[in-house]
mmCIF file of C-alpha atoms in Angstrom:
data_model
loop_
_atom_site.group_PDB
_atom_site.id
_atom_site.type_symbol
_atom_site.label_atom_id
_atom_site.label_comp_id
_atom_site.label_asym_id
_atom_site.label_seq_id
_atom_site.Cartn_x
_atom_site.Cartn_y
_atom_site.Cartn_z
ATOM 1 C CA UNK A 1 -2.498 -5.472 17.015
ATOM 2 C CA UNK A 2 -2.168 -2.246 15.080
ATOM 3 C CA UNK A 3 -5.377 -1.473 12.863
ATOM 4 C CA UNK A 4 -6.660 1.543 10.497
ATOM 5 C CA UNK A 5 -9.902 2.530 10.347
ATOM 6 C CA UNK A 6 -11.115 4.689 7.549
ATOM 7 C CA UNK A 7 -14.515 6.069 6.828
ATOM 8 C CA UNK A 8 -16.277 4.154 4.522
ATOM 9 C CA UNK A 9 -16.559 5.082 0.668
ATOM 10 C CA UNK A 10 -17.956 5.588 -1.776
ATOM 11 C CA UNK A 11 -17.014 9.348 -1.481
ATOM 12 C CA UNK A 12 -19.168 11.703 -4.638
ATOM 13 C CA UNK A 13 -18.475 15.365 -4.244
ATOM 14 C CA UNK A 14 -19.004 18.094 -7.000
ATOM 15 C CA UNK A 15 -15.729 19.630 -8.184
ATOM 16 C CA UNK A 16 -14.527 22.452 -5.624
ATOM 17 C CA UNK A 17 -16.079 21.057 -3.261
ATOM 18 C CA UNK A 18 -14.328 20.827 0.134
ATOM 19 C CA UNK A 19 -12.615 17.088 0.693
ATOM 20 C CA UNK A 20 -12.535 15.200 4.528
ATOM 21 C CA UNK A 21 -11.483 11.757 4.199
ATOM 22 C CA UNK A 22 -11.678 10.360 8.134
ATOM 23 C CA UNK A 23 -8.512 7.910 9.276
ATOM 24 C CA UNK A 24 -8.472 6.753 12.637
ATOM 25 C CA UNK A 25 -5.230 4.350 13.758
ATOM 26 C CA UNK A 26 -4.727 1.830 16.416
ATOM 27 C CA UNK A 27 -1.147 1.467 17.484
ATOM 28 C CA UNK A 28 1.467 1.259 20.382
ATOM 29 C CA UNK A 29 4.903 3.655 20.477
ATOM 30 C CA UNK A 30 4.830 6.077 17.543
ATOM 31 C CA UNK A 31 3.914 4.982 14.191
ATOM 32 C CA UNK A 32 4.808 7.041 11.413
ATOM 33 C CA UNK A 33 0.968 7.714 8.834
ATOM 34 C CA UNK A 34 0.621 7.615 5.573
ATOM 35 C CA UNK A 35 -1.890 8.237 2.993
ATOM 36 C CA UNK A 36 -1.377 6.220 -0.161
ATOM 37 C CA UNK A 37 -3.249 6.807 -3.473
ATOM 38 C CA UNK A 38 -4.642 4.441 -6.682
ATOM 39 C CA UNK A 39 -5.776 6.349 -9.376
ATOM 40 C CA UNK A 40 -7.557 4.324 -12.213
ATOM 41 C CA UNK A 41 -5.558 1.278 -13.179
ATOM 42 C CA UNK A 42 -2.512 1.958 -11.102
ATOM 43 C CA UNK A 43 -0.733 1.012 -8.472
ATOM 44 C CA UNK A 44 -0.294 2.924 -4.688
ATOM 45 C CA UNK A 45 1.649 6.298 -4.707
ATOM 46 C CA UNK A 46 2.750 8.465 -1.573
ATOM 47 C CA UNK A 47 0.563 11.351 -1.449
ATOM 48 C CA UNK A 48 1.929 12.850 2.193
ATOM 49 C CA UNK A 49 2.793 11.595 5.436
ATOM 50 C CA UNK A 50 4.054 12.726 8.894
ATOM 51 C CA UNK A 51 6.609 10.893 10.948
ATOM 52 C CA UNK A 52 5.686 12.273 14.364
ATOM 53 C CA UNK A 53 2.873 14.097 16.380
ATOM 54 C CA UNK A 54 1.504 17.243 15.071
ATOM 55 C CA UNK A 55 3.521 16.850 12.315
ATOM 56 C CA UNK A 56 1.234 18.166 8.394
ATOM 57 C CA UNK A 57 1.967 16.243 5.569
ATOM 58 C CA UNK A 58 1.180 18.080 2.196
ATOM 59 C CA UNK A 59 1.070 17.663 -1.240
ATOM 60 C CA UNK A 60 -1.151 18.457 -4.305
ATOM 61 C CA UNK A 61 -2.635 20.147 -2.385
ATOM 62 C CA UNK A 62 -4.107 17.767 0.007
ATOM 63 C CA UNK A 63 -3.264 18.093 3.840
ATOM 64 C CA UNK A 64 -3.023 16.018 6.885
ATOM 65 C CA UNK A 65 -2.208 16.662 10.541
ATOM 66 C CA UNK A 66 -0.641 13.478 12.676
ATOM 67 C CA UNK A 67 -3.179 14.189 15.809
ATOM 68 C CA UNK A 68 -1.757 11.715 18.963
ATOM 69 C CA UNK A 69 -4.562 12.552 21.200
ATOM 70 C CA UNK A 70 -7.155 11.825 18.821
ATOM 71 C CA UNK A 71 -5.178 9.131 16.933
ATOM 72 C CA UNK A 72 -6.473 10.350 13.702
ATOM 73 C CA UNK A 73 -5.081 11.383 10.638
ATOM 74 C CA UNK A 74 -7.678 12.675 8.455
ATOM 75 C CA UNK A 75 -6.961 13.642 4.832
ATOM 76 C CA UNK A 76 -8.379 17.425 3.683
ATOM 77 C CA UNK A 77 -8.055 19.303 0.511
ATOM 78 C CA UNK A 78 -9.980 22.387 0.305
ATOM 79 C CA UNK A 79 -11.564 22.189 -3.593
ATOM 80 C CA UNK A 80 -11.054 18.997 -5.210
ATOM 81 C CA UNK A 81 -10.776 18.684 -9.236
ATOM 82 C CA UNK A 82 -12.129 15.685 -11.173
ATOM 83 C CA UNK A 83 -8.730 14.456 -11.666
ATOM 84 C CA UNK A 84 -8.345 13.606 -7.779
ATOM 85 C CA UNK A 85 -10.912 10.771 -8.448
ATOM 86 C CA UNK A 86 -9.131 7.618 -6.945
ATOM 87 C CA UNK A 87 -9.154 5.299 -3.962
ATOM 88 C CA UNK A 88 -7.275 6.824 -1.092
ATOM 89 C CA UNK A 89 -5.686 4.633 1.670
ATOM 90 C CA UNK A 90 -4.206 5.768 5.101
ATOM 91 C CA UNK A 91 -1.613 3.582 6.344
ATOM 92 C CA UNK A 92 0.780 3.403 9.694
ATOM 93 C CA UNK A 93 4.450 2.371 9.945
ATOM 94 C CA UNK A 94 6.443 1.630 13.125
ATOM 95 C CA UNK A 95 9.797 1.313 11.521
ATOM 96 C CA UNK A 96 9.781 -2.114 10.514
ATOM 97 C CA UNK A 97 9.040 -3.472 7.090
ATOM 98 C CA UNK A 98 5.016 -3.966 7.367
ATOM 99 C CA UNK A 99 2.766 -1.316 6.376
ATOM 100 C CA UNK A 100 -0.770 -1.341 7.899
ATOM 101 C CA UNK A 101 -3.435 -0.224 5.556
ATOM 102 C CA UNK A 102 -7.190 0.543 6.308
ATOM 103 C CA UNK A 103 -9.823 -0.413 4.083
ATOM 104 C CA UNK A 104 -9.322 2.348 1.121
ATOM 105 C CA UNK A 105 -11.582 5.026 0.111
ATOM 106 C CA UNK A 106 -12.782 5.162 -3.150
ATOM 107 C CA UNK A 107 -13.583 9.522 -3.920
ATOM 108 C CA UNK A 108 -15.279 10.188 -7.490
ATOM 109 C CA UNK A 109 -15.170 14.175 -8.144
ATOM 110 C CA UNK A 110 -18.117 15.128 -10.736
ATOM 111 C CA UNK A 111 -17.685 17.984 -12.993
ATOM 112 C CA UNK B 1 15.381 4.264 -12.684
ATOM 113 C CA UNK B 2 12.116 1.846 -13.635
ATOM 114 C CA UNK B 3 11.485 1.403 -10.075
ATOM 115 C CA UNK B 4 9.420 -1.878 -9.635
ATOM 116 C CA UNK B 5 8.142 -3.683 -12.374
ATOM 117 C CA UNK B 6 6.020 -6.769 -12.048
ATOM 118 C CA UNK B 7 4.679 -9.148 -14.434
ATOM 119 C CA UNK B 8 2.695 -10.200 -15.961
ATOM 120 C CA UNK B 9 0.048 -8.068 -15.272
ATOM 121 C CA UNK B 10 -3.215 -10.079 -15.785
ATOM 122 C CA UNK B 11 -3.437 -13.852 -15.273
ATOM 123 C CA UNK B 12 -6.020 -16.362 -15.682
ATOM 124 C CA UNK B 13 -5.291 -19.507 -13.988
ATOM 125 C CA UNK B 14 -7.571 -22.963 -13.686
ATOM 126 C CA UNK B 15 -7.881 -24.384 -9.915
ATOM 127 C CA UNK B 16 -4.788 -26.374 -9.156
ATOM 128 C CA UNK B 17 -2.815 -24.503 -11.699
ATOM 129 C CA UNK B 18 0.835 -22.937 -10.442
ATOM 130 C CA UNK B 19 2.022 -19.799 -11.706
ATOM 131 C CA UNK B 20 4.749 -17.043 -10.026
ATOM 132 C CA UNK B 21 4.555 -13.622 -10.293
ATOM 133 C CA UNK B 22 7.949 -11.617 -11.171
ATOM 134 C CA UNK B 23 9.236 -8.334 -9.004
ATOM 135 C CA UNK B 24 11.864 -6.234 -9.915
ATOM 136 C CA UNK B 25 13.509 -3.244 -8.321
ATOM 137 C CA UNK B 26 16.472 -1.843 -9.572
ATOM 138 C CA UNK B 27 16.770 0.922 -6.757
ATOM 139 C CA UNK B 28 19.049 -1.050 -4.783
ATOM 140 C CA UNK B 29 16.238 -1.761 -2.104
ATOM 141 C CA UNK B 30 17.042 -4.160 0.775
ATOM 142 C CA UNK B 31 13.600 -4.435 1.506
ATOM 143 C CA UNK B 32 10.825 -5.997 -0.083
ATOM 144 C CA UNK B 33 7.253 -7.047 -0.078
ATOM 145 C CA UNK B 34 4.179 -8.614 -1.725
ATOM 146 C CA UNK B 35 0.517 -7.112 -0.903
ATOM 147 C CA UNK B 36 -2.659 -8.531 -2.079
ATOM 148 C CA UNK B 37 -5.485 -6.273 -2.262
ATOM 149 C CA UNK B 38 -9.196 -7.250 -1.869
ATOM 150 C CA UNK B 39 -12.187 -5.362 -2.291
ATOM 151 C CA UNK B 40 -12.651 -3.421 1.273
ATOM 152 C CA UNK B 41 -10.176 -5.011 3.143
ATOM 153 C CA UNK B 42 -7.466 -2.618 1.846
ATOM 154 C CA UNK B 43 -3.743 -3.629 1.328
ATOM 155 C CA UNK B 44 -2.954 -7.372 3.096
ATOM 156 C CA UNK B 45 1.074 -7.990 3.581
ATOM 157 C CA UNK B 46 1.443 -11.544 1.742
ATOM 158 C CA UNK B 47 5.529 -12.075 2.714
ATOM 159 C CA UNK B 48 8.478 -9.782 2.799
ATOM 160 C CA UNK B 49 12.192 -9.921 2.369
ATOM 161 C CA UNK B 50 14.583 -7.688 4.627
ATOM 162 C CA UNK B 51 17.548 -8.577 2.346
ATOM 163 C CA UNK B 52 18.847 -11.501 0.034
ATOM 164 C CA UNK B 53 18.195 -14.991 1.676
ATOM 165 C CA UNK B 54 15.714 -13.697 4.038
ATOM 166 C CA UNK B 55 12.678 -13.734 4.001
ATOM 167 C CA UNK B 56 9.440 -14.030 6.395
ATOM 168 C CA UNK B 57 5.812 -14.607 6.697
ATOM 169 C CA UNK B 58 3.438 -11.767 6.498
ATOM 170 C CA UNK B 59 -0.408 -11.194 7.523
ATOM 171 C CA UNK B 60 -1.880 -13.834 5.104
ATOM 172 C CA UNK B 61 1.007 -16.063 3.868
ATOM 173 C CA UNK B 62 -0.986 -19.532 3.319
ATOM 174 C CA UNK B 63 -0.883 -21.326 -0.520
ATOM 175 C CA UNK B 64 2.478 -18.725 -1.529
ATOM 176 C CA UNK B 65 6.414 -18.956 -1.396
ATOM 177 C CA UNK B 66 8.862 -16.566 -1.784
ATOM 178 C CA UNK B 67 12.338 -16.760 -2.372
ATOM 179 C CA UNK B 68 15.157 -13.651 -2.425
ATOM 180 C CA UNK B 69 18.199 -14.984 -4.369
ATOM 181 C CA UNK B 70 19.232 -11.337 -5.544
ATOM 182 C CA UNK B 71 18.098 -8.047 -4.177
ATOM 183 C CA UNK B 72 16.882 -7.315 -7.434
ATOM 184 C CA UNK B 73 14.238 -10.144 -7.213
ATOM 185 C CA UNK B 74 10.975 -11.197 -5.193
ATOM 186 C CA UNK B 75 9.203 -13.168 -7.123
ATOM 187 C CA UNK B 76 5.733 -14.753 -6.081
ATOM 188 C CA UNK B 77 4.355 -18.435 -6.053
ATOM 189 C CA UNK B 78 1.176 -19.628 -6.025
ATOM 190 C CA UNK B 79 1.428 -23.177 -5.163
ATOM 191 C CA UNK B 80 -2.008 -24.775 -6.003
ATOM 192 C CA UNK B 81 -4.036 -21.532 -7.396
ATOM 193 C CA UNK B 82 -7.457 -21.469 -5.496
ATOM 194 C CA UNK B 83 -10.428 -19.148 -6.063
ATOM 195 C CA UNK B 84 -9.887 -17.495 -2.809
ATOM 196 C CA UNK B 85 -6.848 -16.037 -4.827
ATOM 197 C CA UNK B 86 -7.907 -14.174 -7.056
ATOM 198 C CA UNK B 87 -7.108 -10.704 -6.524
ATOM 199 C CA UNK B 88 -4.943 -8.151 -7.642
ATOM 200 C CA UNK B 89 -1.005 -8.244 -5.991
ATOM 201 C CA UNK B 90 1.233 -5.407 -5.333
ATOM 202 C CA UNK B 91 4.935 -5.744 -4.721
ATOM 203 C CA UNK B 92 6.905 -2.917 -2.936
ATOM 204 C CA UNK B 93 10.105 -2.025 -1.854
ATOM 205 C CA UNK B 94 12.076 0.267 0.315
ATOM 206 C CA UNK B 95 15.598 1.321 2.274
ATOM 207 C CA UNK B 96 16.382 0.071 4.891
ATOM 208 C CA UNK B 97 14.489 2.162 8.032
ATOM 209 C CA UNK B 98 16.209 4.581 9.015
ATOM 210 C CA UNK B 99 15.176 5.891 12.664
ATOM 211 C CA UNK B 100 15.406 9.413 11.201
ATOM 212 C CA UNK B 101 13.052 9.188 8.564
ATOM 213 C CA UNK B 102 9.855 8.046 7.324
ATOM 214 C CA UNK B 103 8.895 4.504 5.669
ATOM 215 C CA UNK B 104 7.491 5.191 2.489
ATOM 216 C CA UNK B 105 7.790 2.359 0.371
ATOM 217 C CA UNK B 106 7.631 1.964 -3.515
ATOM 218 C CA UNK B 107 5.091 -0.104 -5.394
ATOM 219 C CA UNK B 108 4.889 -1.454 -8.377
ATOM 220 C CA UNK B 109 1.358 -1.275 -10.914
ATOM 221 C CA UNK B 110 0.093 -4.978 -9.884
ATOM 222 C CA UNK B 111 -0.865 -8.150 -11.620
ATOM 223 C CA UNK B 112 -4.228 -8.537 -11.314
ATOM 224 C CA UNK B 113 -4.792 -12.355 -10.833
ATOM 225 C CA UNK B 114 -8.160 -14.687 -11.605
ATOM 226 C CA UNK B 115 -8.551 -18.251 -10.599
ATOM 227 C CA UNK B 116 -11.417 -19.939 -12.193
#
């Protein structure tokens, strides 16, 4: 079945420090990716996603590029602020109802 | 809009106990779906609802019913709580796909759920 594979967390960086969160995906036909965040006592928000191959989702200024050869989707921003500490999930979508999460990521940014 | 609302949104509950968690939308969503979320194993699809009356069995849909009356509502049972089921639960919602576009759905904060 269709799978997501994240790298594992805990993820500590120093603020403005450069941010790789790895997402690898499992999937037949052509899922649309997501990555999902939780800050602090919240529930999951859209942070970007990409509907078809080479495709960059942005916002906040995170990034990520749908990659079909590679069937990744990893998550970049180039200097991360304390206030991007969270749990990030990447997720897949093949136009039907279910979303497909991988395991989450928690990221704490230290000042 | 207030977008999805759930309640309550902590719960203690004895072994055996029933309970249901509430889900609102009031974005005129056809779909709908309940998540539970465990430590490391990420977001887990519970049941869903593609429209009033209908509903189906997701990835883990053992000891909880669902029932879709309105398109407003989704609300959760948990039959005969068990420890396994503690956990915090996310309902979402979203359009109807559209081959055009993307998927995103909308979630609501949680409840976060403890059976003793």
């Amino acid at each position: 079945g269709d799978s997501v594979t994240q790298m594992e967390g805990p993820v500590t960086l120093s603020e403005e420090a450069f941010l790789t969160i790895n997402c690898t995906y499992t999937a037949t036909g052509y899922p649309s990716l997501f990555w999902y965040v939780q800050y602090p006592g919240e529930g999951l928000q859209l942070l970007l996603k990409a509907t078809k191959a080479d495709d960059k989702g942005s916002n906040k200024g995170f990034e990520a590029t749908y990659r079909k050869e590679t069937t990744s989707f990893h998550l970049e921003k180039g200097s991360v602020q304390v206030s991007d500490s969270a749990v990030y999930f990447c997720a897949l979508s093949k136009g039907a109802q279910k979303l497909v999460f991988g395991q989450g990521t928690r990221l704490t940014i230290n000042p | 809009n207030a977008g999805v609302t759930q309640t309550p949104k902590f719960q203690v509950l004895k072994t055996g106990q029933s309970m249901t968690l509430q889900c609102a939308q009031d974005m005129n969503h056809e779909y709908m779906s309940w998540y539970r979320q465990d430590p490391g194993m990420g977001l887990r699809l519970i049941h869903y609802s593609v429209g009033a009356g209908i509903t189906d069995q997701g990835e883990v849909p053992n000891g909880y019913n669902v029932s879709r009356s309105t398109t407003e509502d989704f609300p959760l049972r948990l039959l005969s709580a068990a420890p396994s089921q503690t956990s915090v639960y996310f309902c979402a919602s979203k359009n109807r796909p559209d081959p055009d576009r993307d998927n995103e759905q909308f979630f609501g904060p949680g409840t976060r759920l403890t059976v003793l």
